[in-house]
mmCIF file of C-alpha atoms in Angstrom:
data_model
loop_
_atom_site.group_PDB
_atom_site.id
_atom_site.type_symbol
_atom_site.label_atom_id
_atom_site.label_comp_id
_atom_site.label_asym_id
_atom_site.label_seq_id
_atom_site.Cartn_x
_atom_site.Cartn_y
_atom_site.Cartn_z
ATOM 1 C CA MET A 1 -44.913 170.805 52.254
ATOM 2 C CA SER A 2 -47.145 172.213 54.950
ATOM 3 C CA ARG A 3 -49.455 175.098 54.444
ATOM 4 C CA ASP A 4 -47.125 177.796 55.845
ATOM 5 C CA ILE A 5 -48.514 180.883 53.996
ATOM 6 C CA CYS A 6 -51.743 182.686 54.941
ATOM 7 C CA VAL A 7 -53.103 184.801 52.127
ATOM 8 C CA ILE A 8 -55.508 187.606 53.393
ATOM 9 C CA VAL A 9 -57.834 189.131 50.936
ATOM 10 C CA PRO A 10 -60.373 191.838 51.992
ATOM 11 C CA THR A 11 -63.227 191.703 49.533
ATOM 12 C CA ILE A 12 -66.821 192.612 48.895
ATOM 13 C CA ARG A 13 -66.858 192.478 45.138
ATOM 14 C CA GLU A 14 -64.035 191.192 42.948
ATOM 15 C CA TYR A 15 -63.009 188.056 44.680
ATOM 16 C CA GLU A 16 -62.555 186.128 41.476
ATOM 17 C CA CYS A 17 -59.401 188.001 40.869
ATOM 18 C CA MET A 18 -57.836 185.295 42.966
ATOM 19 C CA ARG A 19 -58.145 182.869 40.094
ATOM 20 C CA SER A 20 -55.525 184.915 38.299
ATOM 21 C CA TYR A 21 -53.184 184.609 41.233
ATOM 22 C CA PHE A 22 -53.714 180.875 41.389
ATOM 23 C CA GLU A 23 -52.940 180.556 37.638
ATOM 24 C CA ASN A 24 -49.905 182.659 38.000
ATOM 25 C CA ALA A 25 -48.566 180.252 40.654
ATOM 26 C CA ARG A 26 -49.255 177.205 38.539
ATOM 27 C CA LYS A 27 -47.590 178.919 35.485
ATOM 28 C CA HIS A 28 -44.478 179.532 37.438
ATOM 29 C CA GLY A 29 -44.473 176.276 39.361
ATOM 30 C CA PHE A 30 -45.147 177.691 42.752
ATOM 31 C CA ASP A 31 -46.485 175.176 45.162
ATOM 32 C CA LEU A 32 -50.161 176.204 45.895
ATOM 33 C CA SER A 33 -50.385 173.532 48.592
ATOM 34 C CA ARG A 34 -48.482 176.008 50.794
ATOM 35 C CA LEU A 35 -51.392 178.586 50.735
ATOM 36 C CA ASP A 36 -54.438 179.101 52.959
ATOM 37 C CA VAL A 37 -56.525 181.708 51.431
ATOM 38 C CA ILE A 38 -58.722 183.801 53.815
ATOM 39 C CA LEU A 39 -61.415 185.910 52.233
ATOM 40 C CA VAL A 40 -62.568 188.581 54.649
ATOM 41 C CA THR A 41 -65.971 189.891 53.619
ATOM 42 C CA GLU A 42 -69.374 190.869 54.943
ATOM 43 C CA ASP A 43 -72.759 189.183 55.532
ATOM 44 C CA PHE A 44 -74.315 191.079 52.613
ATOM 45 C CA CYS A 45 -71.815 189.573 50.110
ATOM 46 C CA ASP A 46 -71.969 186.452 47.973
ATOM 47 C CA THR A 47 -70.214 184.174 50.419
ATOM 48 C CA ASP A 48 -71.576 180.960 48.871
ATOM 49 C CA GLU A 49 -70.114 181.938 45.564
ATOM 50 C CA MET A 50 -66.822 182.798 47.317
ATOM 51 C CA GLU A 51 -66.679 179.422 48.890
ATOM 52 C CA ALA A 52 -67.515 177.777 45.626
ATOM 53 C CA MET A 53 -64.685 179.559 43.955
ATOM 54 C CA LEU A 54 -62.196 178.342 46.505
ATOM 55 C CA ALA A 55 -63.557 174.810 46.477
ATOM 56 C CA ALA A 56 -63.252 174.650 42.690
ATOM 57 C CA GLU A 57 -59.381 175.064 43.074
ATOM 58 C CA ASP A 58 -58.244 171.536 43.863
ATOM 59 C CA ASP A 59 -54.889 172.536 45.141
ATOM 60 C CA VAL A 60 -55.944 175.624 47.148
ATOM 61 C CA ALA A 61 -57.344 175.588 50.710
ATOM 62 C CA GLY A 62 -59.272 178.491 52.134
ATOM 63 C CA GLU A 63 -62.140 179.937 54.185
ATOM 64 C CA VAL A 64 -64.571 182.784 53.930
ATOM 65 C CA PHE A 65 -65.216 184.978 56.915
ATOM 66 C CA ASP A 66 -68.139 187.319 56.837
ATOM 67 C CA GLY A 67 -69.239 189.260 59.955
ATOM 68 C CA THR A 68 -71.175 186.442 61.409
ATOM 69 C CA ARG A 69 -68.310 183.892 60.869
ATOM 70 C CA ARG A 70 -65.783 186.336 62.353
ATOM 71 C CA GLU A 71 -67.954 186.689 65.524
ATOM 72 C CA GLU A 72 -68.175 182.817 65.737
ATOM 73 C CA TRP A 73 -64.423 182.638 65.384
ATOM 74 C CA TYR A 74 -63.870 185.152 68.125
ATOM 75 C CA GLU A 75 -66.116 183.209 70.468
ATOM 76 C CA ALA A 76 -64.480 179.866 69.486
ATOM 77 C CA HIS A 77 -61.075 181.260 70.379
ATOM 78 C CA ASP A 78 -62.354 183.046 73.587
ATOM 79 C CA VAL A 79 -61.450 186.586 72.341
ATOM 80 C CA SER A 80 -64.918 187.969 71.814
ATOM 81 C CA GLU A 81 -63.973 190.886 74.199
ATOM 82 C CA TYR A 82 -61.627 192.062 71.564
ATOM 83 C CA SER A 83 -63.854 191.884 68.478
ATOM 84 C CA HIS A 84 -63.982 195.714 68.433
ATOM 85 C CA ILE A 85 -60.436 195.990 67.278
ATOM 86 C CA VAL A 86 -61.441 194.898 63.757
ATOM 87 C CA PRO A 87 -63.948 197.334 62.136
ATOM 88 C CA ALA A 88 -66.657 196.022 59.939
ATOM 89 C CA ALA A 89 -67.035 196.894 56.303
ATOM 90 C CA SER A 90 -63.649 198.596 56.331
ATOM 91 C CA HIS A 91 -60.344 197.805 54.642
ATOM 92 C CA ALA A 92 -58.799 197.575 58.028
ATOM 93 C CA GLU A 93 -60.678 194.305 58.529
ATOM 94 C CA THR A 94 -57.405 192.761 57.137
ATOM 95 C CA SER A 95 -56.457 192.735 60.855
ATOM 96 C CA PHE A 96 -58.880 189.790 61.256
ATOM 97 C CA GLY A 97 -56.602 187.917 58.826
ATOM 98 C CA LEU A 98 -53.627 188.755 61.081
ATOM 99 C CA LEU A 99 -55.401 187.325 64.079
ATOM 100 C CA TYR A 100 -56.362 184.223 62.145
ATOM 101 C CA MET A 101 -52.755 183.820 61.041
ATOM 102 C CA TRP A 102 -51.455 184.341 64.650
ATOM 103 C CA ALA A 103 -53.802 181.608 65.964
ATOM 104 C CA GLY A 104 -52.512 179.284 63.392
ATOM 105 C CA ASP A 105 -49.055 177.915 62.568
ATOM 106 C CA TYR A 106 -48.196 180.086 59.611
ATOM 107 C CA ASP A 107 -44.687 181.523 58.903
ATOM 108 C CA TYR A 108 -45.622 183.973 56.196
ATOM 109 C CA GLY A 109 -48.555 186.230 55.336
ATOM 110 C CA PHE A 110 -49.694 187.914 52.174
ATOM 111 C CA PHE A 111 -52.150 190.846 51.712
ATOM 112 C CA ILE A 112 -53.759 190.929 48.268
ATOM 113 C CA ASP A 113 -56.494 193.479 47.293
ATOM 114 C CA ASP A 114 -59.396 192.349 45.204
ATOM 115 C CA ASP A 115 -58.910 195.176 42.602
ATOM 116 C CA THR A 116 -55.478 193.947 41.568
ATOM 117 C CA LEU A 117 -54.023 191.249 39.190
ATOM 118 C CA PRO A 118 -50.530 189.750 38.966
ATOM 119 C CA HIS A 119 -48.309 190.390 36.016
ATOM 120 C CA ASP A 120 -47.613 187.197 34.050
ATOM 121 C CA GLU A 121 -43.924 187.759 33.857
ATOM 122 C CA TRP A 122 -43.410 187.558 37.616
ATOM 123 C CA ASP A 123 -43.890 184.551 39.807
ATOM 124 C CA PHE A 124 -46.031 186.584 42.231
ATOM 125 C CA PHE A 125 -45.750 184.351 45.315
ATOM 126 C CA GLY A 126 -42.277 183.135 44.522
ATOM 127 C CA ALA A 127 -40.867 186.563 44.001
ATOM 128 C CA HIS A 128 -42.262 187.871 47.312
ATOM 129 C CA MET A 129 -40.733 184.816 49.061
ATOM 130 C CA ASP A 130 -37.404 185.443 47.414
ATOM 131 C CA ASN A 131 -37.566 188.982 48.595
ATOM 132 C CA LEU A 132 -38.150 187.838 52.144
ATOM 133 C CA ALA A 133 -35.170 185.671 51.961
ATOM 134 C CA PHE A 134 -32.891 188.291 50.289
ATOM 135 C CA GLU A 135 -29.394 188.963 51.439
ATOM 136 C CA GLY A 136 -27.113 191.228 49.619
ATOM 137 C CA GLU A 137 -26.408 194.674 48.308
ATOM 138 C CA ILE A 138 -29.569 196.733 47.378
ATOM 139 C CA GLU A 139 -30.295 200.347 46.558
ATOM 140 C CA THR A 140 -30.927 202.114 49.828
ATOM 141 C CA VAL A 141 -32.844 205.423 49.686
ATOM 142 C CA SER A 142 -33.040 208.374 51.923
ATOM 143 C CA SER A 143 -34.078 212.049 51.779
ATOM 144 C CA ASP A 144 -33.629 215.279 53.636
ATOM 145 C CA GLU A 145 -37.218 215.077 54.827
ATOM 146 C CA GLN A 146 -36.829 211.559 56.365
ATOM 147 C CA TRP A 147 -39.426 210.226 53.795
ATOM 148 C CA VAL A 148 -38.992 208.073 50.757
ATOM 149 C CA ASN A 149 -41.488 208.380 47.994
ATOM 150 C CA VAL A 150 -41.852 204.753 46.743
ATOM 151 C CA LEU A 151 -42.411 206.217 43.262
ATOM 152 C CA TYR A 152 -39.155 208.227 43.332
ATOM 153 C CA GLN A 153 -37.544 206.525 40.354
ATOM 154 C CA ASN A 154 -39.490 208.389 37.830
ATOM 155 C CA ALA A 155 -40.885 211.171 39.850
ATOM 156 C CA ASP A 156 -39.281 213.821 37.564
ATOM 157 C CA GLU A 157 -41.651 212.559 34.858
ATOM 158 C CA HIS A 158 -44.968 211.795 36.635
ATOM 159 C CA ASP A 159 -44.549 214.008 39.810
ATOM 160 C CA LEU A 160 -46.611 211.424 41.838
ATOM 161 C CA TYR A 161 -46.679 210.942 45.613
ATOM 162 C CA PRO A 162 -48.528 208.050 46.958
ATOM 163 C CA ARG A 163 -51.439 208.012 49.376
ATOM 164 C CA GLY A 164 -50.301 208.829 52.936
ATOM 165 C CA TYR A 165 -47.061 210.633 51.919
ATOM 166 C CA PRO A 166 -46.939 213.788 54.101
ATOM 167 C CA TYR A 167 -47.478 216.999 52.239
ATOM 168 C CA SER A 168 -44.725 218.638 54.383
ATOM 169 C CA ALA A 169 -42.134 216.066 53.075
ATOM 170 C CA MET A 170 -42.668 216.817 49.433
ATOM 171 C CA HIS A 171 -40.026 218.287 47.164
ATOM 172 C CA GLU A 172 -37.349 216.295 49.077
ATOM 173 C CA SER A 173 -33.754 215.809 48.032
ATOM 174 C CA VAL A 174 -33.248 212.089 47.360
ATOM 175 C CA GLU A 175 -29.994 210.219 47.918
ATOM 176 C CA THR A 176 -29.195 206.634 47.059
ATOM 177 C CA GLU A 177 -26.396 204.212 47.782
ATOM 178 C CA GLN A 178 -25.677 200.580 47.737
ATOM 179 C CA ALA A 179 -25.932 198.954 51.121
ATOM 180 C CA HIS A 180 -26.242 195.498 52.568
ATOM 181 C CA ALA A 181 -29.602 194.141 53.630
ATOM 182 C CA ASP A 182 -30.047 190.765 55.205
ATOM 183 C CA ASN A 183 -33.097 190.945 57.569
ATOM 184 C CA ILE A 184 -36.068 191.496 55.222
ATOM 185 C CA VAL A 185 -39.393 191.146 57.214
ATOM 186 C CA ALA A 186 -41.805 192.547 54.634
ATOM 187 C CA SER A 187 -41.964 192.777 50.841
ATOM 188 C CA GLN A 188 -44.058 195.588 49.273
ATOM 189 C CA GLY A 189 -44.836 195.023 45.565
ATOM 190 C CA LEU A 190 -45.708 198.242 43.725
ATOM 191 C CA TRP A 191 -48.263 198.777 41.090
ATOM 192 C CA THR A 192 -49.039 199.656 37.463
ATOM 193 C CA ASN A 193 -52.041 201.247 35.903
ATOM 194 C CA VAL A 194 -53.978 203.304 38.644
ATOM 195 C CA PRO A 195 -51.487 204.771 41.129
ATOM 196 C CA ASP A 196 -52.438 204.625 44.829
ATOM 197 C CA LEU A 197 -52.940 208.354 45.476
ATOM 198 C CA ASP A 198 -55.033 210.276 48.033
ATOM 199 C CA ALA A 199 -58.103 212.222 46.964
ATOM 200 C CA VAL A 200 -56.402 215.655 47.091
ATOM 201 C CA ARG A 201 -53.716 214.514 44.683
ATOM 202 C CA ILE A 202 -56.360 212.808 42.455
ATOM 203 C CA LEU A 203 -58.322 216.002 42.229
ATOM 204 C CA MET A 204 -55.178 217.906 41.376
ATOM 205 C CA ASP A 205 -54.667 215.319 38.519
ATOM 206 C CA GLY A 206 -58.179 216.258 37.279
ATOM 207 C CA ASP A 207 -60.125 213.117 38.056
ATOM 208 C CA LEU A 208 -63.489 213.055 39.872
ATOM 209 C CA GLN A 209 -63.978 209.232 39.750
ATOM 210 C CA GLY A 210 -61.424 208.362 42.317
ATOM 211 C CA GLN A 211 -58.711 207.461 39.786
ATOM 212 C CA ALA A 212 -55.706 209.468 38.756
ATOM 213 C CA GLN A 213 -55.541 210.275 35.053
ATOM 214 C CA THR A 214 -51.773 209.903 35.286
ATOM 215 C CA ARG A 215 -51.056 206.135 35.253
ATOM 216 C CA THR A 216 -48.040 204.094 36.100
ATOM 217 C CA THR A 217 -46.289 201.526 33.894
ATOM 218 C CA LYS A 218 -43.370 199.085 34.267
ATOM 219 C CA ASP A 219 -41.074 201.730 32.883
ATOM 220 C CA ASP A 220 -41.671 203.921 35.890
ATOM 221 C CA TYR A 221 -39.735 201.383 38.130
ATOM 222 C CA ASP A 222 -36.040 200.811 37.833
ATOM 223 C CA GLY A 223 -34.952 198.288 40.394
ATOM 224 C CA ASP A 224 -35.767 197.198 43.977
ATOM 225 C CA PHE A 225 -34.828 199.199 47.013
ATOM 226 C CA VAL A 226 -35.176 199.670 50.782
ATOM 227 C CA ALA A 227 -35.687 202.913 52.764
ATOM 228 C CA ALA A 228 -32.649 203.855 54.854
ATOM 229 C CA GLU A 229 -32.805 203.608 58.622
ATOM 230 C CA GLY A 230 -34.537 206.696 59.990
ATOM 231 C CA ASN A 231 -36.472 207.237 56.818
ATOM 232 C CA TYR A 232 -40.162 206.398 56.439
ATOM 233 C CA LEU A 233 -42.259 205.293 53.450
ATOM 234 C CA THR A 234 -45.864 204.576 52.616
ATOM 235 C CA VAL A 235 -46.756 200.866 52.993
ATOM 236 C CA CYS A 236 -49.762 199.892 50.904
ATOM 237 C CA SER A 237 -51.299 196.571 51.711
ATOM 238 C CA MET A 238 -52.648 195.712 48.225
ATOM 239 C CA ASN A 239 -49.612 193.710 47.283
ATOM 240 C CA LEU A 240 -47.588 192.719 50.269
ATOM 241 C CA ALA A 241 -45.869 189.759 51.926
ATOM 242 C CA PHE A 242 -44.471 189.615 55.441
ATOM 243 C CA ARG A 243 -43.032 187.358 58.133
ATOM 244 C CA ARG A 244 -45.105 186.219 61.044
ATOM 245 C CA GLU A 245 -42.985 187.876 63.673
ATOM 246 C CA VAL A 246 -43.929 191.343 62.581
ATOM 247 C CA ILE A 247 -47.699 190.821 63.328
ATOM 248 C CA PRO A 248 -47.638 192.492 66.850
ATOM 249 C CA ALA A 249 -46.345 195.632 65.274
ATOM 250 C CA PHE A 250 -48.457 195.449 62.060
ATOM 251 C CA TYR A 251 -52.018 196.004 63.322
ATOM 252 C CA GLN A 252 -54.093 197.656 60.537
ATOM 253 C CA LEU A 253 -55.402 200.644 62.389
ATOM 254 C CA PRO A 254 -59.205 201.032 63.377
ATOM 255 C CA MET A 255 -60.635 203.320 60.624
ATOM 256 C CA ASP A 256 -64.070 204.353 59.502
ATOM 257 C CA GLU A 257 -66.026 203.228 62.586
ATOM 258 C CA ASN A 258 -64.970 206.210 64.933
ATOM 259 C CA GLU A 259 -66.563 209.296 65.961
ATOM 260 C CA TRP A 260 -64.010 211.448 64.163
ATOM 261 C CA ASP A 261 -64.766 209.815 60.864
ATOM 262 C CA VAL A 262 -61.133 209.134 60.216
ATOM 263 C CA GLY A 263 -60.511 206.589 57.453
ATOM 264 C CA ARG A 264 -58.082 205.557 54.745
ATOM 265 C CA PHE A 265 -54.960 205.458 56.837
ATOM 266 C CA ASP A 266 -55.054 201.958 58.230
ATOM 267 C CA ASP A 267 -52.297 200.414 56.168
ATOM 268 C CA ILE A 268 -50.384 203.746 55.959
ATOM 269 C CA TRP A 269 -50.031 204.191 59.711
ATOM 270 C CA SER A 270 -49.436 200.410 60.224
ATOM 271 C CA GLY A 271 -46.496 200.934 57.876
ATOM 272 C CA VAL A 272 -45.168 203.816 59.880
ATOM 273 C CA PHE A 273 -45.238 201.671 63.023
ATOM 274 C CA LEU A 274 -43.623 198.767 61.342
ATOM 275 C CA LYS A 275 -40.847 200.844 59.742
ATOM 276 C CA ARG A 276 -40.007 202.351 63.252
ATOM 277 C CA ALA A 277 -39.921 198.853 64.695
ATOM 278 C CA CYS A 278 -37.600 197.684 61.822
ATOM 279 C CA ASP A 279 -35.209 200.641 62.313
ATOM 280 C CA ILE A 280 -35.031 199.856 66.025
ATOM 281 C CA LEU A 281 -34.615 195.983 65.540
ATOM 282 C CA GLY A 282 -32.287 196.178 62.589
ATOM 283 C CA THR A 283 -34.614 194.792 59.875
ATOM 284 C CA GLN A 284 -35.849 196.058 56.519
ATOM 285 C CA ILE A 285 -38.826 196.419 54.150
ATOM 286 C CA TYR A 286 -38.058 195.384 50.605
ATOM 287 C CA ASN A 287 -39.816 197.415 47.793
ATOM 288 C CA GLY A 288 -40.332 196.997 44.078
ATOM 289 C CA GLU A 289 -41.148 193.700 42.326
ATOM 290 C CA PRO A 290 -43.377 191.837 41.815
ATOM 291 C CA LEU A 291 -45.586 194.583 40.441
ATOM 292 C CA CYS A 292 -49.346 194.113 40.307
ATOM 293 C CA GLU A 293 -51.838 195.730 38.026
ATOM 294 C CA HIS A 294 -54.144 197.998 40.097
ATOM 295 C CA ASN A 295 -57.585 198.313 38.539
ATOM 296 C CA LYS A 296 -59.276 200.618 41.105
ATOM 297 C CA ALA A 297 -63.005 200.709 40.540
ATOM 298 C CA ALA A 298 -64.509 204.105 39.743
ATOM 299 C CA ARG A 299 -66.036 206.011 42.638
ATOM 300 C CA SER A 300 -66.436 209.632 43.733
ATOM 301 C CA THR A 301 -63.176 211.302 44.522
ATOM 302 C CA PHE A 302 -65.078 213.522 46.967
ATOM 303 C CA ASP A 303 -66.200 210.405 48.951
ATOM 304 C CA ASP A 304 -62.598 209.395 49.448
ATOM 305 C CA LEU A 305 -61.764 213.068 50.305
ATOM 306 C CA ASN A 306 -64.494 213.026 52.991
ATOM 307 C CA ASN A 307 -62.865 210.062 54.506
ATOM 308 C CA GLU A 308 -59.400 211.364 54.408
ATOM 309 C CA VAL A 309 -59.870 214.906 55.467
ATOM 310 C CA PRO A 310 -60.370 214.165 59.159
ATOM 311 C CA GLY A 311 -56.939 212.532 59.475
ATOM 312 C CA LEU A 312 -54.963 214.621 57.066
ATOM 313 C CA GLU A 313 -53.376 216.793 59.777
ATOM 314 C CA LEU A 314 -52.782 213.799 61.971
ATOM 315 C CA ASN A 315 -50.894 212.077 59.180
ATOM 316 C CA GLU A 316 -48.474 214.964 59.053
ATOM 317 C CA HIS A 317 -47.432 214.460 62.586
ATOM 318 C CA LEU A 318 -47.798 210.676 63.353
ATOM 319 C CA TRP A 319 -44.354 209.788 62.063
ATOM 320 C CA GLU A 320 -42.729 212.495 64.134
ATOM 321 C CA ILE A 321 -44.430 211.088 67.341
ATOM 322 C CA VAL A 322 -43.418 207.542 66.426
ATOM 323 C CA ASP A 323 -39.867 208.626 65.579
ATOM 324 C CA SER A 324 -39.324 209.997 69.079
ATOM 325 C CA VAL A 325 -40.232 206.646 70.793
ATOM 326 C CA GLU A 326 -37.134 204.860 72.118
ATOM 327 C CA PRO A 327 -38.235 201.729 73.895
ATOM 328 C CA GLU A 328 -35.850 199.522 75.779
ATOM 329 C CA ILE A 329 -35.362 196.272 73.800
ATOM 330 C CA PRO A 330 -33.407 193.381 75.381
ATOM 331 C CA ARG A 331 -30.141 192.894 73.466
ATOM 332 C CA ALA A 332 -31.160 189.289 72.623
ATOM 333 C CA ALA A 333 -34.240 190.527 70.911
ATOM 334 C CA ARG A 334 -32.378 192.408 68.168
ATOM 335 C CA THR A 335 -31.240 191.022 64.973
ATOM 336 C CA ALA A 336 -27.622 192.325 65.264
ATOM 337 C CA GLN A 337 -25.196 189.607 66.143
ATOM 338 C CA PRO A 338 -23.359 190.145 69.484
ATOM 339 C CA SER A 339 -19.599 190.478 69.665
ATOM 340 C CA GLU A 340 -17.376 188.447 72.029
ATOM 341 C CA ASP A 341 -16.896 191.623 73.964
ATOM 342 C CA ASP A 342 -20.662 191.741 74.577
ATOM 343 C CA VAL A 343 -21.430 188.084 75.635
ATOM 344 C CA GLY A 344 -18.154 186.306 75.749
ATOM 345 C CA GLU A 345 -16.494 183.844 73.302
ATOM 346 C CA GLU A 346 -18.604 180.712 74.171
ATOM 347 C CA ALA A 347 -21.954 182.653 73.914
ATOM 348 C CA ALA A 348 -21.068 184.257 70.628
ATOM 349 C CA ALA A 349 -20.096 180.871 69.139
ATOM 350 C CA ALA A 350 -23.365 179.444 70.317
ATOM 351 C CA VAL A 351 -25.217 182.195 68.584
ATOM 352 C CA ASP A 352 -23.256 181.583 65.323
ATOM 353 C CA GLN A 353 -24.519 177.980 65.413
ATOM 354 C CA SER A 354 -28.183 178.815 66.000
ATOM 355 C CA ASP A 355 -30.539 179.937 63.170
ATOM 356 C CA ASP A 356 -32.915 181.307 65.660
ATOM 357 C CA ALA A 357 -30.716 183.282 68.059
ATOM 358 C CA PHE A 358 -30.768 187.031 67.727
ATOM 359 C CA GLY A 359 -33.139 186.728 64.901
ATOM 360 C CA ALA A 360 -36.489 188.411 64.565
ATOM 361 C CA ASP A 361 -38.423 188.052 67.729
ATOM 362 C CA PRO A 362 -42.230 188.732 67.871
ATOM 363 C CA GLU A 363 -41.854 189.860 71.518
ATOM 364 C CA ALA A 364 -39.435 192.602 70.369
ATOM 365 C CA TYR A 365 -41.884 193.800 67.817
ATOM 366 C CA ALA A 366 -44.617 193.782 70.564
ATOM 367 C CA ALA A 367 -42.372 195.737 72.909
ATOM 368 C CA VAL A 368 -41.814 198.504 70.233
ATOM 369 C CA PHE A 369 -45.438 198.553 69.442
ATOM 370 C CA GLU A 370 -46.468 198.823 73.094
ATOM 371 C CA ALA A 371 -44.204 201.808 73.571
ATOM 372 C CA MET A 372 -45.767 203.581 70.625
ATOM 373 C CA ALA A 373 -49.187 202.720 71.813
ATOM 374 C CA ASP A 374 -48.455 204.227 75.288
ATOM 375 C CA GLU A 375 -47.021 207.314 73.630
ATOM 376 C CA LEU A 376 -50.275 207.864 71.630
ATOM 377 C CA GLU A 377 -52.724 206.776 74.303
ATOM 378 C CA ASP A 378 -51.184 209.022 77.045
ATOM 379 C CA GLY A 379 -50.281 212.001 74.987
ATOM 380 C CA ASP A 380 -52.008 215.409 74.782
ATOM 381 C CA TRP A 381 -52.817 216.033 71.077
ATOM 382 C CA GLU A 382 -55.362 218.867 71.353
ATOM 383 C CA ALA A 383 -53.231 220.951 69.105
ATOM 384 C CA TYR A 384 -54.196 218.928 66.122
ATOM 385 C CA ASN A 385 -57.608 218.605 64.447
ATOM 386 C CA ASN A 386 -59.200 215.392 65.820
ATOM 387 C CA GLY A 387 -56.110 214.936 67.906
ATOM 388 C CA GLU A 388 -58.180 212.560 70.330
ATOM 389 C CA PHE A 389 -58.143 210.150 67.637
ATOM 390 C CA PHE A 390 -54.422 209.464 68.445
ATOM 391 C CA ASN A 391 -55.547 208.603 72.040
ATOM 392 C CA TYR A 392 -58.167 206.257 70.656
ATOM 393 C CA VAL A 393 -55.774 204.566 68.298
ATOM 394 C CA GLY A 394 -53.207 204.125 71.218
ATOM 395 C CA GLU A 395 -55.854 202.439 73.279
ATOM 396 C CA PHE A 396 -56.824 200.073 70.407
ATOM 397 C CA MET A 397 -53.167 199.246 69.816
ATOM 398 C CA GLY A 398 -52.916 198.025 73.441
ATOM 399 C CA ASP A 399 -56.090 195.981 72.928
ATOM 400 C CA TRP A 400 -54.422 194.472 69.856
ATOM 401 C CA LEU A 401 -51.490 193.254 71.901
ATOM 402 C CA ASP A 402 -53.779 191.877 74.547
ATOM 403 C CA CYS A 403 -55.748 189.911 71.934
ATOM 404 C CA LEU A 404 -52.602 188.414 70.509
ATOM 405 C CA ASP A 405 -51.510 187.451 74.087
ATOM 406 C CA ALA A 406 -54.877 185.784 74.636
ATOM 407 C CA LEU A 407 -54.643 183.843 71.413
ATOM 408 C CA ALA A 408 -51.124 182.738 72.232
ATOM 409 C CA GLU A 409 -52.430 181.085 75.337
ATOM 410 C CA THR A 410 -54.262 178.484 73.367
ATOM 411 C CA PRO A 411 -52.612 175.722 71.089
ATOM 412 C CA PRO A 412 -52.264 176.893 67.401
ATOM 413 C CA THR A 413 -55.230 176.184 65.192
ATOM 414 C CA PRO A 414 -54.166 173.347 62.742
ATOM 415 C CA ASN A 415 -53.521 174.856 59.276
ATOM 416 C CA GLN A 416 -56.000 173.758 56.578
#
């Protein structure tokens, strides 16, 4: 089988966690020859050791990209003018992995954080792939605040809300029902041990080392779910699989390297954009298993707080802005099947015989993302603290789409 999966790992420290993921795949019989593993790191890191770790895995292919190698890659692909869209020494450098994947011929991507480990009982890669192929009835969650707490299943016990969940959407009333899902484009695995909380909530939990004292276990999760249309959720990139076609709408936002010092919302905001695109295009984000063990390293909670505070007010309002965007999407770009009344009997029959017709279209995701980018770039956000950061983000979102277009003009890079 060809290498159709690109695994993207931002790391400066614990890259050897990947050995556990490889062992998990072997244990469960997952074909490692499908993977290309991309370690995104920095010049000051142990790149030789990272390369040696990958080379020691006979059935695993991969590359290491520090800052210098990323610049060389941009130049080789004639996109150096867009190198600014991926910040250095930031978790948002996962966007480089998306560019690498886009320039290749991969069908699926994985994000794995270097402070996680797989649980032995789940086939990590296989379970995510099964989620992406899921069709059937699944618990569908909504709330009166239009936000779904991904930790809702045991929230009465632990009272946890994940990083990025708006404070104004807390104390929501949750409703669940069984509904059909058949267009899964992303699979978010959740986590045990250290929950993914923001610094304010960690301080409220009484911890000064960047880790909540309240921990999550497997017992806190009771089945997989999707968020209902019109409802948003936090999307954390530490344990995530996705289809290639969402890349245009899944840019990991430019954090840390900006004059407003906004950080820590790269994956959260990208998840908001992706969920809006999914709602418009009739696709879904799957949540739940496979769980991973999150072993967050101790660090000052106040350091994280300093990174988060500049964007806290913006985070309360971004989803409302995005929710108001109504781009015009061609009928053929949506996932919903057309009726005979829409396109005629012969055309409808042809669609039924085609696996690709009316499926997920990267151009449709790009169209939705462009509409959101224009809304942010052109808007007047002076009413918010650091509101100009929205304009900045909108500009970078446009550059992201331009970079993808430039990469698409050249033949795909052969997969490793």
